JSON list of C-alpha atoms in Angstrom, two decimals:
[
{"chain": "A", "resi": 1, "resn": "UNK", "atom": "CA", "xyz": [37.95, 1.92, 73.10]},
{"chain": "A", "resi": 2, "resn": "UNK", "atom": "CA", "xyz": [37.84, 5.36, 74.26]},
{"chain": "A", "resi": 3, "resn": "UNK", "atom": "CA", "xyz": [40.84, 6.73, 76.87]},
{"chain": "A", "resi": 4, "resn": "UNK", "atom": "CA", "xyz": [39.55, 6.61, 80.71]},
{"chain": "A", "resi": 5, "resn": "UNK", "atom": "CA", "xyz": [39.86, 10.64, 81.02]},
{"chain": "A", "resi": 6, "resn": "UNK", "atom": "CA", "xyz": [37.47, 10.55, 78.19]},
{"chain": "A", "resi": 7, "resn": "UNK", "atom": "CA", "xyz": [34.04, 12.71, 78.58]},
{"chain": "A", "resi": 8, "resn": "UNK", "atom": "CA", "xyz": [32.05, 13.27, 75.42]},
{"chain": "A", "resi": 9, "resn": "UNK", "atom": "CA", "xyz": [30.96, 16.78, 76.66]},
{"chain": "A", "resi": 10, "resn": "UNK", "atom": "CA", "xyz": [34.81, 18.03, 77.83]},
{"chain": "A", "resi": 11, "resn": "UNK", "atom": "CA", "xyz": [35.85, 19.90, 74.89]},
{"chain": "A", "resi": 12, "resn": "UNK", "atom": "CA", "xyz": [35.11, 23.73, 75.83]},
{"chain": "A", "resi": 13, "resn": "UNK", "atom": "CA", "xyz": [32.52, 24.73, 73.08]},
{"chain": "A", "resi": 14, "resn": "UNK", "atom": "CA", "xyz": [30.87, 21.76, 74.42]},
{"chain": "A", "resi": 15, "resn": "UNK", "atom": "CA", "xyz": [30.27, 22.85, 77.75]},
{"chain": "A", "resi": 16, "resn": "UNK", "atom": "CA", "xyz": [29.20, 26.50, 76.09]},
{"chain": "A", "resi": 17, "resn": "UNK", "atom": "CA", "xyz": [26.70, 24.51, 74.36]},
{"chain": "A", "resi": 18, "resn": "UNK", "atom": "CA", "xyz": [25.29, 22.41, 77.52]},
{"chain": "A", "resi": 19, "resn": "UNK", "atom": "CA", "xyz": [25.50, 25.86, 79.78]},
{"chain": "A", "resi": 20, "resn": "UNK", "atom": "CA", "xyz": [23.67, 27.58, 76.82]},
{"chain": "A", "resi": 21, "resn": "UNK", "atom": "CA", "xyz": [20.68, 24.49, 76.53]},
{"chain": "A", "resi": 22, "resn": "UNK", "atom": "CA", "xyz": [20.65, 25.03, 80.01]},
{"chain": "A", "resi": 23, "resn": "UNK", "atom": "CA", "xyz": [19.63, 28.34, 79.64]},
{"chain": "A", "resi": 24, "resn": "UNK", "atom": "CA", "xyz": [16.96, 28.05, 77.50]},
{"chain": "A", "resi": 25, "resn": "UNK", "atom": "CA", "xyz": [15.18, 25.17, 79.59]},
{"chain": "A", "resi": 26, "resn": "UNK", "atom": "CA", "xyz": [15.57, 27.58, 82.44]},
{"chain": "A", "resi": 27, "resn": "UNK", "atom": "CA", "xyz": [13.82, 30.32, 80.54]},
{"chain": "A", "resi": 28, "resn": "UNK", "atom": "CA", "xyz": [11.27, 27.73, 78.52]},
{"chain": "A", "resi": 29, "resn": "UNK", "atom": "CA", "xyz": [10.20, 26.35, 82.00]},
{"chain": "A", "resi": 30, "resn": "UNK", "atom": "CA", "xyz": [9.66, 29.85, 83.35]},
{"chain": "A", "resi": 31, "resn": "UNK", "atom": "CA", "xyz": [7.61, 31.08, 80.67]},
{"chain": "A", "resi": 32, "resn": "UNK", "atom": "CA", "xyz": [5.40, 27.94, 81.12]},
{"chain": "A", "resi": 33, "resn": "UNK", "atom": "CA", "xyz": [5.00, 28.70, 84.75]},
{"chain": "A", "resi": 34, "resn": "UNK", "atom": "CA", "xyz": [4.09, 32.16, 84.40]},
{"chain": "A", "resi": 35, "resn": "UNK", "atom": "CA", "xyz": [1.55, 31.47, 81.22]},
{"chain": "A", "resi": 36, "resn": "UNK", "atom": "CA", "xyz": [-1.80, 31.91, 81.87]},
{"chain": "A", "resi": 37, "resn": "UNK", "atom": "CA", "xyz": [-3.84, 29.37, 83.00]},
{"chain": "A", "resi": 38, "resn": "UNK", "atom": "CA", "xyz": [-6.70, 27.99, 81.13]},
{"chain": "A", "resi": 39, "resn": "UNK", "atom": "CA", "xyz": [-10.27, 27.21, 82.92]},
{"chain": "A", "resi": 40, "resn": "UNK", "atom": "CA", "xyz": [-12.55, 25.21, 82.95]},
{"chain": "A", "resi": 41, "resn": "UNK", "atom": "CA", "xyz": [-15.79, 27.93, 83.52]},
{"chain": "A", "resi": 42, "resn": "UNK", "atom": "CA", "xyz": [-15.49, 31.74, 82.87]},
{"chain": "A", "resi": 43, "resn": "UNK", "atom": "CA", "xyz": [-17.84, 34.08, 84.59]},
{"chain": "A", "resi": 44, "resn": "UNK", "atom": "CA", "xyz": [-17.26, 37.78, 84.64]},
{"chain": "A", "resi": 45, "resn": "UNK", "atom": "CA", "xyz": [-19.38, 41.02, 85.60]},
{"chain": "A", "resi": 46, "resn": "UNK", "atom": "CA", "xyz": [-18.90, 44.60, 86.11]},
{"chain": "A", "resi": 47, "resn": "UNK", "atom": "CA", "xyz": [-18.50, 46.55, 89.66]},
{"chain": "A", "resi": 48, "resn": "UNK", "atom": "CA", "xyz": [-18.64, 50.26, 90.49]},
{"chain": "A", "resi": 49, "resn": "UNK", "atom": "CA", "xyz": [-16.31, 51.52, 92.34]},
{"chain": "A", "resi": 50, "resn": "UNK", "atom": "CA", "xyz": [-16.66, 55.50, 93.58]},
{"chain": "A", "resi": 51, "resn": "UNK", "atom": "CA", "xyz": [-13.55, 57.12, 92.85]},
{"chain": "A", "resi": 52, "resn": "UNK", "atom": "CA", "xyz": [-12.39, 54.82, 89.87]},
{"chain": "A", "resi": 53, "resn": "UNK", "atom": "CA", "xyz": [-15.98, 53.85, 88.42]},
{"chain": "A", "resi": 54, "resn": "UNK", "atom": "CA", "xyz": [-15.95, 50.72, 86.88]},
{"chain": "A", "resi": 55, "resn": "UNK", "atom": "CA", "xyz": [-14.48, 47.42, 87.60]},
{"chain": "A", "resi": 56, "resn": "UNK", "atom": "CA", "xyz": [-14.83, 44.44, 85.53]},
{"chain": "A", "resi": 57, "resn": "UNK", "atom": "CA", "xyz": [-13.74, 41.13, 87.37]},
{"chain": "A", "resi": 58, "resn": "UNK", "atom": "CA", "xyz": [-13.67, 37.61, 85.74]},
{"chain": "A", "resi": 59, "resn": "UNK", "atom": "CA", "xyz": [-13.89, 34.53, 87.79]},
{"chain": "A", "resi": 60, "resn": "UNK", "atom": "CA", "xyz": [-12.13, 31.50, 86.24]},
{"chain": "A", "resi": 61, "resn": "UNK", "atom": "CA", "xyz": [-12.84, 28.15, 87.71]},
{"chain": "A", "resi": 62, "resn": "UNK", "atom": "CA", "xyz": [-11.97, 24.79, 87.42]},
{"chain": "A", "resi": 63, "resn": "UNK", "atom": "CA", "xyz": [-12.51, 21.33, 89.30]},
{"chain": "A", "resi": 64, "resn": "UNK", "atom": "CA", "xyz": [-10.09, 19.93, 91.96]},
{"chain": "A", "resi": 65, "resn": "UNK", "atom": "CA", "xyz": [-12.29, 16.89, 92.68]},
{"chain": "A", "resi": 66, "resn": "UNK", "atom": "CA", "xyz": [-14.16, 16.33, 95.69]},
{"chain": "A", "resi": 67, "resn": "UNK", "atom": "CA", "xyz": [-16.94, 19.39, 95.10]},
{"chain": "A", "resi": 68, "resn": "UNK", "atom": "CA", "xyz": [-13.77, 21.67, 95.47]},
{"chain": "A", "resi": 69, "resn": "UNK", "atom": "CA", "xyz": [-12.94, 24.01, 92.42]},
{"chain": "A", "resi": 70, "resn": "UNK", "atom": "CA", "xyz": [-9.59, 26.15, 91.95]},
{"chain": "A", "resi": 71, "resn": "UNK", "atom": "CA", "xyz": [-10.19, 29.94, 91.19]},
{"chain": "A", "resi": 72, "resn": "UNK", "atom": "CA", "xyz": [-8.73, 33.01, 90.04]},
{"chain": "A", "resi": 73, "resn": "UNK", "atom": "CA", "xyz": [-10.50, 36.76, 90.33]},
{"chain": "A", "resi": 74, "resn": "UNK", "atom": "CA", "xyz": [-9.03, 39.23, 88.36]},
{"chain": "A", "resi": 75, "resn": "UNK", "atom": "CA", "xyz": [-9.79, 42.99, 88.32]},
{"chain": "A", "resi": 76, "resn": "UNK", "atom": "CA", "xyz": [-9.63, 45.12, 85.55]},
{"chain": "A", "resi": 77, "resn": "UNK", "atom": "CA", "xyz": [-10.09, 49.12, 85.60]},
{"chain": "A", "resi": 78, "resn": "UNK", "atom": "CA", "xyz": [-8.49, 52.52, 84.34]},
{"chain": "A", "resi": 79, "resn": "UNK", "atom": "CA", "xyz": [-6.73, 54.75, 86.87]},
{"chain": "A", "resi": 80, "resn": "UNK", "atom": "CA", "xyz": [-3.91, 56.81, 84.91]},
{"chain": "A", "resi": 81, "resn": "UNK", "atom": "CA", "xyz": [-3.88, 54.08, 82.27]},
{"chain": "A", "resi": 82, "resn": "UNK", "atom": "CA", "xyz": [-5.15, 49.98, 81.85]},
{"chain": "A", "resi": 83, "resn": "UNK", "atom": "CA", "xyz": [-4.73, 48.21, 85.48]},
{"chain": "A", "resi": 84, "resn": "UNK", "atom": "CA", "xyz": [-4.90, 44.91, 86.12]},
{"chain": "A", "resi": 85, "resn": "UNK", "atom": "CA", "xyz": [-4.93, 42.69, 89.47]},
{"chain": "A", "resi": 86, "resn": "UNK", "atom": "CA", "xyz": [-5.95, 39.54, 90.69]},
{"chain": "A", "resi": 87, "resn": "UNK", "atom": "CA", "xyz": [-7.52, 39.69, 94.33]},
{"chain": "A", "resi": 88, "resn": "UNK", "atom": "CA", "xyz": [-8.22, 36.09, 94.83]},
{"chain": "A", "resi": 89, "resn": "UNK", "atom": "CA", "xyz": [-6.33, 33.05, 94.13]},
{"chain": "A", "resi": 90, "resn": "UNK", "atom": "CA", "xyz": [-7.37, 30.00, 96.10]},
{"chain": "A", "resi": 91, "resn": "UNK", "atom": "CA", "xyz": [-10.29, 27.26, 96.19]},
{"chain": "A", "resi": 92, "resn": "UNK", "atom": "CA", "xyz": [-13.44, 27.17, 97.70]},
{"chain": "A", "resi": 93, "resn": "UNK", "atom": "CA", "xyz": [-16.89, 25.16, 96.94]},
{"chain": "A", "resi": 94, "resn": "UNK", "atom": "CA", "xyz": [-19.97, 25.95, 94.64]},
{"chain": "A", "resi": 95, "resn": "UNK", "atom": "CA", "xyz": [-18.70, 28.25, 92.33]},
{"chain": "A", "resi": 96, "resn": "UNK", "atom": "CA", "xyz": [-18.38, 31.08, 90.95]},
{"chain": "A", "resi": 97, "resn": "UNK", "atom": "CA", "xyz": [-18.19, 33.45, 93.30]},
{"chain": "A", "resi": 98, "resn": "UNK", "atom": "CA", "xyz": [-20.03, 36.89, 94.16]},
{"chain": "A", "resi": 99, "resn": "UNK", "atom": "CA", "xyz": [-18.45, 39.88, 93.39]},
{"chain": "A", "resi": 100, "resn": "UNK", "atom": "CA", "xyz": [-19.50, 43.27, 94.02]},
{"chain": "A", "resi": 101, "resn": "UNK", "atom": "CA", "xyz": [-18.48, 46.85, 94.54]},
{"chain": "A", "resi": 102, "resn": "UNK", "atom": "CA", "xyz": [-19.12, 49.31, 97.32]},
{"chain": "A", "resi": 103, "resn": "UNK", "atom": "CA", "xyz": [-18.31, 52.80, 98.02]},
{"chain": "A", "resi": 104, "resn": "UNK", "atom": "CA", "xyz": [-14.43, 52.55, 98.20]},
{"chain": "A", "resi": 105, "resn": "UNK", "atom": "CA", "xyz": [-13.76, 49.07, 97.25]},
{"chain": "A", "resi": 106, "resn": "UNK", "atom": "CA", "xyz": [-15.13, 45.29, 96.32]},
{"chain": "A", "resi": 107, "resn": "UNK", "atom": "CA", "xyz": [-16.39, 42.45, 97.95]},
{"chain": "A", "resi": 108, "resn": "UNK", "atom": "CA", "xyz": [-16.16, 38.72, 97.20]},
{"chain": "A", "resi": 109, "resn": "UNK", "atom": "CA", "xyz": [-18.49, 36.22, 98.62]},
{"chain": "A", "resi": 110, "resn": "UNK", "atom": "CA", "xyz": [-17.45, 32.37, 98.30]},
{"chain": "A", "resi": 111, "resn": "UNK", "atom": "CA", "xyz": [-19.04, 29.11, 99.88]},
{"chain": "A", "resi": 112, "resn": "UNK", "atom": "CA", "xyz": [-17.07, 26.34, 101.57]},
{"chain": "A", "resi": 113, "resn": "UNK", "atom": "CA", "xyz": [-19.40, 23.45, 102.35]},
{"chain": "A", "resi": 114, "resn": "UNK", "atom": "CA", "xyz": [-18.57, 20.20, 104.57]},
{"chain": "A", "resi": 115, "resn": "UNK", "atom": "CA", "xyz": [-18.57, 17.05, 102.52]},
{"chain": "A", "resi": 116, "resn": "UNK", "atom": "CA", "xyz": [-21.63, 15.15, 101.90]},
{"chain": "A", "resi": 117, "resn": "UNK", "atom": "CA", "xyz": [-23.84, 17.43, 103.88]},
{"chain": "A", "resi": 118, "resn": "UNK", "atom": "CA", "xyz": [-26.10, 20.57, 102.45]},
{"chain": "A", "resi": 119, "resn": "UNK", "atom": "CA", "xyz": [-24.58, 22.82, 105.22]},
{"chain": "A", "resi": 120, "resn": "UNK", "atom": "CA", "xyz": [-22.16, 25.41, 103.88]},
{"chain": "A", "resi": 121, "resn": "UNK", "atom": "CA", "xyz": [-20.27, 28.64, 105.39]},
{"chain": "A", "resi": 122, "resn": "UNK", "atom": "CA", "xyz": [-20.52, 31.92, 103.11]},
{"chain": "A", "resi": 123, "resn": "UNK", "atom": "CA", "xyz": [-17.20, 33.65, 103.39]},
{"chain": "A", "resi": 124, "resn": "UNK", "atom": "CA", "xyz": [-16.56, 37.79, 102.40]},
{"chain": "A", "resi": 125, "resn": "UNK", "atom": "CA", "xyz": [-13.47, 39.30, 101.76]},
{"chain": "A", "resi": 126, "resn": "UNK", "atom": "CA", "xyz": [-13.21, 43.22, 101.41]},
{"chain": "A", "resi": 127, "resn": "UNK", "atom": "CA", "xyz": [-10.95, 44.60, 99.17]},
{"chain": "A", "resi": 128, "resn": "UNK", "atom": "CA", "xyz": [-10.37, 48.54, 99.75]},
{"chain": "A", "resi": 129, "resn": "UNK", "atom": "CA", "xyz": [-9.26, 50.68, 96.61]},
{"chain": "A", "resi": 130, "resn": "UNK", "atom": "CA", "xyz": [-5.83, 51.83, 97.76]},
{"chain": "A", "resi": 131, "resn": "UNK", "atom": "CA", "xyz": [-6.08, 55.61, 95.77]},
{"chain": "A", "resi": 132, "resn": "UNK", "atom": "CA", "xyz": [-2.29, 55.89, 96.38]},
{"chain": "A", "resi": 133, "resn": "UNK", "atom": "CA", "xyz": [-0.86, 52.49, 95.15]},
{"chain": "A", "resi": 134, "resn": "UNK", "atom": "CA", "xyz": [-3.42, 52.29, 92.41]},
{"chain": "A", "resi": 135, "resn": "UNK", "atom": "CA", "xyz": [-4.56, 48.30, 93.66]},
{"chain": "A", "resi": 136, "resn": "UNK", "atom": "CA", "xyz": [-6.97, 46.41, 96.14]},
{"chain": "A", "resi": 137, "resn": "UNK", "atom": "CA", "xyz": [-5.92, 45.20, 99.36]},
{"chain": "A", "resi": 138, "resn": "UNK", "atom": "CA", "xyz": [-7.55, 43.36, 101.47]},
{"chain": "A", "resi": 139, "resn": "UNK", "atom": "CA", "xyz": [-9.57, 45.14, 104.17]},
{"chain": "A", "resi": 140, "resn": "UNK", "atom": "CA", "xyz": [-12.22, 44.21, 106.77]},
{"chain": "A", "resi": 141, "resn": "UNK", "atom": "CA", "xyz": [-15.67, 42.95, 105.17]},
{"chain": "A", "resi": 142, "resn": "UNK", "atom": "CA", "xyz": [-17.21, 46.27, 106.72]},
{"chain": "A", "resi": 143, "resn": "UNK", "atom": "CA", "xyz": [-19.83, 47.01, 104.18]},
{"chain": "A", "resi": 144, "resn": "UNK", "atom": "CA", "xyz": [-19.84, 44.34, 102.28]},
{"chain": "A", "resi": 145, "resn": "UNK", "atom": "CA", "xyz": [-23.00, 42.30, 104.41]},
{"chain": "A", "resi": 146, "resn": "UNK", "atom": "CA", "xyz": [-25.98, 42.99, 101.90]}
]
């Protein structure tokens, strides 16, 4: 029927064609990774923040199963133009989570409780205003213990 050296994708423009498809999966399947994800539960608030004033933060959350839920904090504030960061990214229990400012940066208070039992741990992460990178990094929970 067809020769044994045969290939139905040998001819040159052919292979320009599969390296080109290529491409665009490549590119299609990035996009999709880097869209933004969709949530279950919104919550969002406003922060003051001395030296950069305010802060607004949304929490997005969404169920993992067993009590756990998925979550994303973003910041949003002016400094020299629109900025935009996310300080947490991770999954803890009984959401959303606290967020609030202090003198040179926020604070973020989440619960992680053992299974089946009322008993849960409040953890606080700092996040000090970095004046000279324009962002948040993570700091000591100094100041943050209301």
């Amino acid at each position: 029927m067809f020769p044994s050296n045969f290939s139905g994708f040998s001819h040159p423009r052919l292979s320009i064609l599969r390296v080109h498809l290529l491409c665009v999966f490549v590119a299609f399947t990035a996009e999709v990774a880097y869209a933004e994800e969709v949530w279950e539960n919104l919550a969002s608030g406003t922060a003051n923040v001395s030296g950069i004033g305010t802060v607004r933060y949304t929490i997005g959350y969404s169920s993992v199963g067993y009590d756990h839920f998925r979550s994303e904090i973003t910041a949003t504030w002016q400094d020299g133009g629109d900025r935009t960061q996310t300080i947490y990214d991770g999954i803890y229990d009984k959401p959303p989570a606290k967020v609030w400012g202090i003198q040179n940066g926020l604070c973020v208070s989440m619960e992680a409780c053992t299974r089946y039992e009322d008993a849960c741990t409040t953890q606080i992460i700092g996040y000090r205003y970095d004046v000279a990178a324009k962002s948040f990094a993570e700091a000591s929970d100094e100041g943050c213990h209301r």
